[in-house]
Coordinates of C-alpha atoms in Angstrom, one line a residue:
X15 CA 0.0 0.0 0.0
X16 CA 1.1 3.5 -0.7
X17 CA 2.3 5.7 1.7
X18 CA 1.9 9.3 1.6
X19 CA 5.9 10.1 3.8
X20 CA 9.2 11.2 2.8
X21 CA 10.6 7.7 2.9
X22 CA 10.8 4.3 4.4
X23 CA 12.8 3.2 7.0
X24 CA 15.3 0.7 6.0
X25 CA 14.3 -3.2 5.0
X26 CA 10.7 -2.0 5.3
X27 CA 8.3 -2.9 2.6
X28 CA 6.1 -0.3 0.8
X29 CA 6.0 2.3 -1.5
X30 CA 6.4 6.2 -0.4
X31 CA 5.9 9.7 -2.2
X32 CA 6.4 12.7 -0.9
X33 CA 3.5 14.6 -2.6
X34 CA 0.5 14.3 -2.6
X35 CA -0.3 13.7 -6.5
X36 CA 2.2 11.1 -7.1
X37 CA 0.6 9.7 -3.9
X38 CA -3.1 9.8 -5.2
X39 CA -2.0 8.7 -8.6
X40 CA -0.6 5.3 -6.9
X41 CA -3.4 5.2 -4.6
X42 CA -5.9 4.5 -7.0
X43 CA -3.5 2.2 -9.0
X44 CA -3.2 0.3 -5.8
X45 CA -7.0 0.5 -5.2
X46 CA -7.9 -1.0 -8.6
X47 CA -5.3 -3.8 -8.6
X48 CA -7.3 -4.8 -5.4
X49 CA -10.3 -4.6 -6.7
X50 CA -9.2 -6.5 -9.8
X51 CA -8.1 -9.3 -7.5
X52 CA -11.4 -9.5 -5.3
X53 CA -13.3 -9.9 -9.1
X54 CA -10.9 -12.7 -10.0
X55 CA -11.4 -16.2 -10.6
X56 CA -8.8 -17.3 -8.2
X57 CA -12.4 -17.1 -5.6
X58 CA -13.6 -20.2 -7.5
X59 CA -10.8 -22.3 -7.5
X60 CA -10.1 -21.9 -3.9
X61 CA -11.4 -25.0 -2.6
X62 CA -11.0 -24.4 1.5
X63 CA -14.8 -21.9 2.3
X64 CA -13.0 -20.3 5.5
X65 CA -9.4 -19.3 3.9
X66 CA -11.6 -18.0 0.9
X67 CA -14.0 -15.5 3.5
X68 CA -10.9 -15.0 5.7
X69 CA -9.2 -13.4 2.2
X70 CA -12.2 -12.1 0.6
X71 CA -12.7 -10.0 4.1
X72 CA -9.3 -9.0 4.2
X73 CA -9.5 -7.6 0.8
X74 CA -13.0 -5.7 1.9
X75 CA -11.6 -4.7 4.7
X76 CA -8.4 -3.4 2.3
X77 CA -10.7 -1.7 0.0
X78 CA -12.3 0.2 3.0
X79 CA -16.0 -1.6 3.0
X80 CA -17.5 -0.2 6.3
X81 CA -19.6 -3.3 6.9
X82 CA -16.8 -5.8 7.0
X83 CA -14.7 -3.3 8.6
X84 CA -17.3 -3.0 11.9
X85 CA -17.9 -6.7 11.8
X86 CA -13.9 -7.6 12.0
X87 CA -13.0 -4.7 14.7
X88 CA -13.4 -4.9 18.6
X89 CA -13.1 -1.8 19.7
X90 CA -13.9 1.8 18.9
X91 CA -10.4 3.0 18.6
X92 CA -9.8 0.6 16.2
X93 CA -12.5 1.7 13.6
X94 CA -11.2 5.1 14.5
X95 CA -7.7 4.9 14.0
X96 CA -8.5 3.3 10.6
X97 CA -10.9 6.0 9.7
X98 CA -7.5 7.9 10.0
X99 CA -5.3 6.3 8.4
X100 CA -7.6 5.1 5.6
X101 CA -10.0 7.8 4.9
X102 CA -8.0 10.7 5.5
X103 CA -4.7 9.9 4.7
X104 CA -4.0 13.7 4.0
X105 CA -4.8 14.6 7.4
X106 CA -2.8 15.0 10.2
X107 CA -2.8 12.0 11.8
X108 CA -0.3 12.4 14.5
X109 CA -1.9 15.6 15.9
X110 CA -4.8 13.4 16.1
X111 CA -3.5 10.3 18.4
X112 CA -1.5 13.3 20.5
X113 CA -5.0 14.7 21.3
X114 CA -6.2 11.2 22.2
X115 CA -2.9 10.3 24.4
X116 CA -3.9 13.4 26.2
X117 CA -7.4 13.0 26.8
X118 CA -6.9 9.4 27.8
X119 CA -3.6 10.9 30.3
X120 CA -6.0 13.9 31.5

């Protein structure tokens, strides 16, 4: 998955860009090459049901589907720390869990 930083550390896997429309462009490359995958026939000829749901979620889940998302969390911080980092990847994210340290220190 893309990342929208000025680089990775070292023997870390993933792709970064530094701005933002290099960053979208590979975004929705990414997205569609997911999508592509959870439309595939490799569904079919996966013969083992709960390693084909346990994928098939994960892709959802990848793909940002809200339903599967809720249904595979536990907590609320968890749907909201995705919300984050998934839905707003152009906001400020650390400013964001700093305000919720505090609040959960205070």
């Amino acid at each position: 998955m893309p990342c929208l930083r000025p680089e990775l550390a070292p023997r870390k896997l993933g792709e970064c860009y530094k701005i933002k429309p290099d960053f979208i462009k590979a975004w929705k490359k990414w997205r569609a090459q997911i999508t592509k995958l959870d439309c595939s026939a490799f569904w079919v000829q996966c013969g083992h049901r709960q390693t084909r749901e346990g994928l098939k979620n994960l892709l959802q889940i990848m793909l940002g589907n809200d339903n599967t998302l809720s249904s595979a969390t536990c907590h609320w911080i968890e749907l909201h720390i995705y919300h984050l980092l998934f839905f707003k990847p152009f906001t400020m994210v650390s400013a964001y869990f700093f305000l919720l340290n505090w609040l959960h220190i205070n």
